[in-house]
Amino acid sequence: MQVRAYGTDSSMNPSSPPAFSDLLPGALPERLGGIHPGHHEMLYIAEGKVKLSTNSRHYFIAGPALILIPLDTSHRLDMVSKPYRFAYWELQDDPAASFPSPHECTLWNEMQDKRDRNAADMKMIFERVDALNEVMNADWVRKHPELLQQISLSDIQAIMALIRHAVKSQIPDLPNRPFLKRHSSAAETVEMLVRTMESTYWNDFTLQKLTELSRFNPSYLIRLFKTYKGMTPFQYLNNIRMNAAEKFLQNSDMSIQEIAIITGYQSIHYFSRSFKQKYGVSPIQWRNEHNKDKQLRRP
């Protein structure tokens, strides 16, 4: 996970960066949201009352409260009372998917006005968020943004883990509820396909199989995969197979045909052609060259 951006705002701090749109005189300020196709957002309402609209859901939440907005979620935040203070962190997730799932975010947001503030896990979460918010507002830290990034990252990862635990402990049968079935984000879907191919690269993967796994149409899936990985799914799969073949050639006595089959190639000719395209030499030439290098390195 990486902190993409962060900031704070307060009705008592006129010098803070503008975070609200201009309204008619006398009207309460309003923070417009939007949609984040490539990152999540963690929003801490330290003081004040807000109305949060995400897709078809609306929440009225009084601070202190912590709101989670997953990527690809249209949202809008209205400050409905003064004074107000809030902080936000925009987050880019990693393959480990440490940010809670969209359904976990929904449940967590719904828990904000219903939670037991004295529960141990809740106290720990908000103690960490309060501490992080204090750090963000410290003058000495503002002079060292790279330090603030590091501090924020470690604390946010701990907060995310505690939130997932809190959601599951409040709803013990969470995994068994059909309406809570997780719909993966685009990035999570790509990572799921990557893990599937890496763990079973020798299987016969077709575009139809990948579309069935992802539930995306073929053209969108290929475009999406290229966006996140810089190549098509089959280019990625071929790289995995080539890396495996390289290890077999270097560390085993298997024949070229056996290596072709065990790495998922149905044809030795296609395997050899793919190998030469990647390494510039045939599998036999590659093995001979590396065996020669090993012999020269022997004492």
Short mmCIF file of C-alpha atoms in Angstrom, two decimals:
data_model
loop_
_atom_site.label_atom_id
_atom_site.label_comp_id
_atom_site.label_asym_id
_atom_site.label_seq_id
_atom_site.Cartn_x
_atom_site.Cartn_y
_atom_site.Cartn_z
CA MET A 1 0.00 0.00 0.00
CA GLN A 2 1.18 3.55 -0.76
CA VAL A 3 -0.09 6.92 0.42
CA ARG A 4 -1.02 8.75 -2.77
CA ALA A 5 -2.11 12.00 -1.13
CA TYR A 6 -3.17 13.31 2.25
CA GLY A 7 -4.47 16.47 3.84
CA THR A 8 -6.47 18.12 6.60
CA ASP A 9 -9.09 20.84 6.78
CA SER A 10 -10.94 22.70 9.49
CA SER A 11 -13.64 25.35 9.68
CA MET A 12 -11.44 27.07 12.27
CA ASN A 13 -8.42 27.27 9.98
CA PRO A 14 -8.95 29.80 7.16
CA SER A 15 -5.38 29.31 5.93
CA SER A 16 -5.88 25.60 5.20
CA PRO A 17 -5.93 24.55 1.54
CA PRO A 18 -9.42 24.94 0.04
CA ALA A 19 -11.25 21.66 0.18
CA PHE A 20 -14.81 22.86 -0.35
CA SER A 21 -16.70 24.36 -3.25
CA ASP A 22 -17.96 27.93 -3.10
CA LEU A 23 -21.62 28.25 -2.15
CA LEU A 24 -24.03 31.12 -1.59
CA PRO A 25 -23.20 33.41 1.36
CA GLY A 26 -24.39 31.91 4.62
CA ALA A 27 -24.60 28.38 3.29
CA LEU A 28 -22.65 25.60 4.94
CA PRO A 29 -19.55 24.47 3.04
CA GLU A 30 -19.76 21.36 0.95
CA ARG A 31 -16.99 18.95 0.01
CA LEU A 32 -17.57 17.38 -3.34
CA GLY A 33 -16.34 13.83 -3.77
CA GLY A 34 -16.12 12.07 -7.10
CA ILE A 35 -14.81 8.65 -8.01
CA HIS A 36 -11.35 7.12 -7.53
CA PRO A 37 -10.66 4.51 -10.24
CA GLY A 38 -7.14 3.82 -8.99
CA HIS A 39 -7.11 4.40 -5.26
CA HIS A 40 -9.05 4.15 -2.01
CA GLU A 41 -9.71 6.87 0.55
CA MET A 42 -9.67 6.89 4.34
CA LEU A 43 -11.54 9.90 5.72
CA TYR A 44 -11.39 10.82 9.40
CA ILE A 45 -14.10 13.15 10.71
CA ALA A 46 -12.53 14.44 13.90
CA GLU A 47 -15.35 16.89 14.63
CA GLY A 48 -18.68 17.81 13.09
CA LYS A 49 -21.49 15.96 11.37
CA VAL A 50 -21.43 14.81 7.75
CA LYS A 51 -23.70 13.30 5.17
CA LEU A 52 -21.90 10.72 3.07
CA SER A 53 -23.41 9.49 -0.19
CA THR A 54 -21.74 6.51 -1.85
CA ASN A 55 -23.47 5.06 -4.90
CA SER A 56 -27.02 4.37 -3.60
CA ARG A 57 -26.23 4.61 0.13
CA HIS A 58 -26.49 7.62 2.43
CA TYR A 59 -25.02 7.96 5.90
CA PHE A 60 -25.35 10.69 8.52
CA ILE A 61 -22.28 10.36 10.70
CA ALA A 62 -21.11 12.42 13.67
CA GLY A 63 -17.43 12.71 14.48
CA PRO A 64 -15.22 11.28 15.63
CA ALA A 65 -15.76 8.78 12.82
CA LEU A 66 -13.66 6.99 10.25
CA ILE A 67 -15.06 6.51 6.75
CA LEU A 68 -13.66 4.11 4.16
CA ILE A 69 -14.22 4.70 0.45
CA PRO A 70 -13.00 1.90 -1.84
CA LEU A 71 -11.80 2.56 -5.36
CA ASP A 72 -14.37 2.86 -8.17
CA THR A 73 -16.92 4.15 -5.65
CA SER A 74 -18.74 7.35 -6.53
CA HIS A 75 -19.05 9.45 -3.37
CA ARG A 76 -20.02 12.84 -2.08
CA LEU A 77 -19.50 14.35 1.34
CA ASP A 78 -21.55 17.21 2.76
CA MET A 79 -20.57 18.93 5.99
CA VAL A 80 -23.89 19.53 7.74
CA SER A 81 -22.66 21.15 10.95
CA LYS A 82 -19.99 23.47 12.29
CA PRO A 83 -17.35 23.41 13.60
CA TYR A 84 -15.77 20.64 11.58
CA ARG A 85 -12.33 19.10 11.33
CA PHE A 86 -11.28 16.25 9.09
CA ALA A 87 -8.28 14.52 7.58
CA TYR A 88 -8.01 12.27 4.56
CA TRP A 89 -5.57 9.80 3.04
CA GLU A 90 -5.79 8.60 -0.56
CA LEU A 91 -4.29 5.12 -0.81
CA GLN A 92 -3.00 2.94 -3.62
CA ASP A 93 -3.36 -0.72 -2.71
CA ASP A 94 -0.89 -3.54 -3.30
CA PRO A 95 -1.47 -7.14 -4.44
CA ALA A 96 -2.02 -8.17 -0.84
CA ALA A 97 -5.24 -6.14 -0.97
CA SER A 98 -4.80 -4.79 2.55
CA PHE A 99 -7.63 -2.27 2.12
CA PRO A 100 -10.95 -3.81 3.26
CA SER A 101 -13.29 -5.15 0.57
CA PRO A 102 -16.15 -2.95 -0.66
CA HIS A 103 -18.66 -4.87 1.48
CA GLU A 104 -16.44 -4.60 4.54
CA CYS A 105 -16.22 -0.84 3.90
CA THR A 106 -20.02 -0.61 3.69
CA LEU A 107 -20.45 -2.50 6.95
CA TRP A 108 -17.77 -0.46 8.67
CA ASN A 109 -19.35 2.84 7.55
CA GLU A 110 -22.74 1.66 8.79
CA MET A 111 -21.17 0.80 12.16
CA GLN A 112 -19.94 4.35 12.79
CA ASP A 113 -23.03 5.57 14.66
CA LYS A 114 -23.79 2.17 16.17
CA ARG A 115 -20.41 1.08 17.41
CA ASP A 116 -19.49 0.43 21.01
CA ARG A 117 -16.88 3.12 21.56
CA ASN A 118 -15.59 1.30 24.64
CA ALA A 119 -14.87 -1.95 22.81
CA ALA A 120 -11.17 -2.74 22.90
CA ASP A 121 -10.70 -2.96 19.13
CA MET A 122 -12.65 0.26 18.52
CA LYS A 123 -10.65 2.16 21.12
CA MET A 124 -7.41 0.96 19.56
CA ILE A 125 -8.50 1.98 16.06
CA PHE A 126 -9.45 5.51 17.06
CA GLU A 127 -6.42 5.95 19.30
CA ARG A 128 -4.24 5.17 16.27
CA VAL A 129 -6.25 7.46 14.00
CA ASP A 130 -6.10 10.31 16.54
CA ALA A 131 -2.35 9.85 16.89
CA LEU A 132 -1.88 9.83 13.12
CA ASN A 133 -4.00 12.96 12.79
CA GLU A 134 -1.87 14.73 15.41
CA VAL A 135 1.28 13.77 13.54
CA MET A 136 -0.16 15.18 10.30
CA ASN A 137 -0.78 18.53 11.98
CA ALA A 138 2.62 18.82 13.66
CA ASP A 139 4.72 21.63 12.18
CA TRP A 140 7.99 19.69 12.35
CA VAL A 141 6.49 16.76 10.44
CA ARG A 142 5.12 18.97 7.67
CA LYS A 143 8.70 19.94 6.87
CA HIS A 144 9.53 16.29 6.20
CA PRO A 145 6.83 14.88 3.88
CA GLU A 146 8.79 11.69 3.23
CA LEU A 147 8.75 10.96 6.97
CA LEU A 148 5.02 11.62 7.14
CA GLN A 149 4.51 9.16 4.28
CA GLN A 150 6.38 6.43 6.17
CA ILE A 151 4.59 7.08 9.46
CA SER A 152 1.19 7.19 7.78
CA LEU A 153 1.79 3.98 5.86
CA SER A 154 2.67 1.84 8.89
CA ASP A 155 -0.21 3.21 10.97
CA ILE A 156 -2.76 2.87 8.16
CA GLN A 157 -1.85 -0.77 7.54
CA ALA A 158 -2.42 -1.49 11.24
CA ILE A 159 -5.70 0.44 11.20
CA MET A 160 -6.93 -1.53 8.16
CA ALA A 161 -6.16 -4.84 9.86
CA LEU A 162 -8.01 -3.75 13.01
CA ILE A 163 -11.02 -2.60 10.98
CA ARG A 164 -11.33 -5.93 9.19
CA HIS A 165 -11.20 -7.66 12.58
CA ALA A 166 -13.82 -5.30 14.04
CA VAL A 167 -16.23 -5.87 11.15
CA LYS A 168 -15.95 -9.65 11.38
CA SER A 169 -16.28 -9.67 15.17
CA GLN A 170 -19.45 -7.57 14.99
CA ILE A 171 -20.98 -9.91 12.39
CA PRO A 172 -19.72 -13.46 13.09
CA ASP A 173 -21.53 -15.04 10.16
CA LEU A 174 -20.10 -12.56 7.68
CA PRO A 175 -18.53 -15.19 5.37
CA ASN A 176 -21.82 -17.10 5.14
CA ARG A 177 -24.08 -14.24 4.15
CA PRO A 178 -24.88 -14.51 0.43
CA PHE A 179 -25.65 -10.81 0.06
CA LEU A 180 -22.16 -9.99 1.31
CA LYS A 181 -20.41 -11.81 -1.50
CA ARG A 182 -17.37 -9.77 -2.39
CA HIS A 183 -17.26 -8.17 -5.79
CA SER A 184 -13.58 -7.66 -6.48
CA SER A 185 -12.24 -4.40 -7.78
CA ALA A 186 -10.54 -4.32 -11.15
CA ALA A 187 -7.08 -4.42 -9.58
CA GLU A 188 -8.03 -7.30 -7.29
CA THR A 189 -9.43 -9.25 -10.23
CA VAL A 190 -6.19 -8.85 -12.17
CA GLU A 191 -4.18 -9.98 -9.14
CA MET A 192 -6.49 -12.98 -8.72
CA LEU A 193 -5.80 -13.99 -12.32
CA VAL A 194 -2.07 -13.45 -11.80
CA ARG A 195 -2.02 -15.67 -8.71
CA THR A 196 -4.05 -18.33 -10.51
CA MET A 197 -1.67 -18.40 -13.46
CA GLU A 198 1.41 -18.37 -11.26
CA SER A 199 0.19 -21.29 -9.15
CA THR A 200 -1.09 -23.42 -12.08
CA TYR A 201 0.88 -22.12 -15.07
CA TRP A 202 1.11 -25.63 -16.59
CA ASN A 203 -2.67 -25.81 -17.10
CA ASP A 204 -4.33 -25.07 -20.42
CA PHE A 205 -5.41 -21.43 -20.10
CA THR A 206 -7.73 -20.02 -22.74
CA LEU A 207 -9.29 -16.59 -23.08
CA GLN A 208 -12.66 -18.16 -22.35
CA LYS A 209 -11.36 -19.61 -19.09
CA LEU A 210 -9.91 -16.26 -18.01
CA THR A 211 -13.15 -14.45 -18.81
CA GLU A 212 -15.11 -17.02 -16.81
CA LEU A 213 -12.79 -16.51 -13.84
CA SER A 214 -12.93 -12.72 -14.01
CA ARG A 215 -16.52 -12.31 -15.29
CA PHE A 216 -15.26 -9.60 -17.63
CA ASN A 217 -15.75 -9.64 -21.38
CA PRO A 218 -12.61 -10.60 -23.36
CA SER A 219 -11.67 -7.21 -24.81
CA TYR A 220 -12.17 -5.41 -21.49
CA LEU A 221 -10.18 -8.07 -19.63
CA ILE A 222 -7.21 -7.79 -21.99
CA ARG A 223 -7.28 -3.99 -21.81
CA LEU A 224 -7.57 -4.08 -18.01
CA PHE A 225 -4.72 -6.56 -17.63
CA LYS A 226 -2.46 -4.42 -19.82
CA THR A 227 -3.32 -1.38 -17.72
CA TYR A 228 -2.17 -3.04 -14.48
CA LYS A 229 0.59 -5.33 -15.77
CA GLY A 230 1.79 -3.69 -18.97
CA MET A 231 1.10 -6.80 -21.07
CA THR A 232 -1.69 -9.16 -22.06
CA PRO A 233 -2.63 -12.12 -19.83
CA PHE A 234 -1.00 -14.56 -22.26
CA GLN A 235 2.21 -12.57 -22.46
CA TYR A 236 2.31 -12.69 -18.66
CA LEU A 237 1.58 -16.43 -18.67
CA ASN A 238 4.30 -17.02 -21.26
CA ASN A 239 6.81 -15.16 -19.08
CA ILE A 240 5.93 -17.37 -16.12
CA ARG A 241 6.35 -20.52 -18.21
CA MET A 242 9.64 -19.31 -19.68
CA ASN A 243 11.02 -18.59 -16.22
CA ALA A 244 10.01 -22.07 -15.10
CA ALA A 245 11.54 -23.64 -18.22
CA GLU A 246 14.80 -21.78 -17.58
CA LYS A 247 15.03 -23.32 -14.11
CA PHE A 248 14.27 -26.81 -15.40
CA LEU A 249 16.92 -26.46 -18.11
CA GLN A 250 19.47 -25.28 -15.61
CA ASN A 251 18.76 -27.62 -12.71
CA SER A 252 17.35 -30.84 -14.16
CA ASP A 253 18.21 -33.55 -16.66
CA MET A 254 14.74 -33.58 -18.24
CA SER A 255 14.55 -33.60 -22.01
CA ILE A 256 13.40 -30.52 -23.93
CA GLN A 257 10.11 -32.25 -24.72
CA GLU A 258 9.51 -33.11 -21.06
CA ILE A 259 10.20 -29.52 -20.05
CA ALA A 260 7.86 -28.25 -22.74
CA ILE A 261 5.02 -30.45 -21.46
CA ILE A 262 5.61 -29.78 -17.76
CA THR A 263 5.58 -26.02 -18.31
CA GLY A 264 2.28 -26.07 -20.20
CA TYR A 265 3.30 -26.20 -23.88
CA GLN A 266 1.49 -28.80 -25.96
CA SER A 267 4.01 -28.57 -28.79
CA ILE A 268 7.79 -28.76 -28.48
CA HIS A 269 8.07 -26.64 -31.62
CA TYR A 270 5.97 -23.84 -30.14
CA PHE A 271 7.96 -24.09 -26.90
CA SER A 272 11.28 -23.85 -28.74
CA ARG A 273 10.10 -20.94 -30.87
CA SER A 274 8.82 -19.04 -27.80
CA PHE A 275 12.04 -19.73 -25.91
CA LYS A 276 14.20 -18.45 -28.75
CA GLN A 277 12.10 -15.31 -29.08
CA LYS A 278 12.69 -14.54 -25.40
CA TYR A 279 16.31 -15.64 -24.93
CA GLY A 280 17.73 -15.37 -28.44
CA VAL A 281 18.88 -19.01 -28.52
CA SER A 282 17.21 -22.42 -28.60
CA PRO A 283 16.58 -24.31 -25.33
CA ILE A 284 19.40 -26.77 -26.18
CA GLN A 285 21.86 -23.95 -26.88
CA TRP A 286 20.84 -22.19 -23.65
CA ARG A 287 21.35 -25.37 -21.61
CA ASN A 288 24.72 -26.07 -23.20
CA GLU A 289 25.95 -22.53 -22.56
CA HIS A 290 24.88 -22.58 -18.92
CA ASN A 291 26.27 -26.06 -18.33
CA LYS A 292 29.57 -24.80 -19.72
CA ASP A 293 29.45 -21.83 -17.32
CA LYS A 294 28.80 -24.16 -14.37
CA GLN A 295 31.74 -26.36 -15.32
CA LEU A 296 34.05 -23.36 -15.56
CA ARG A 297 32.98 -22.19 -12.09
CA ARG A 298 33.74 -25.54 -10.45
CA PRO A 299 36.88 -25.52 -8.21
#
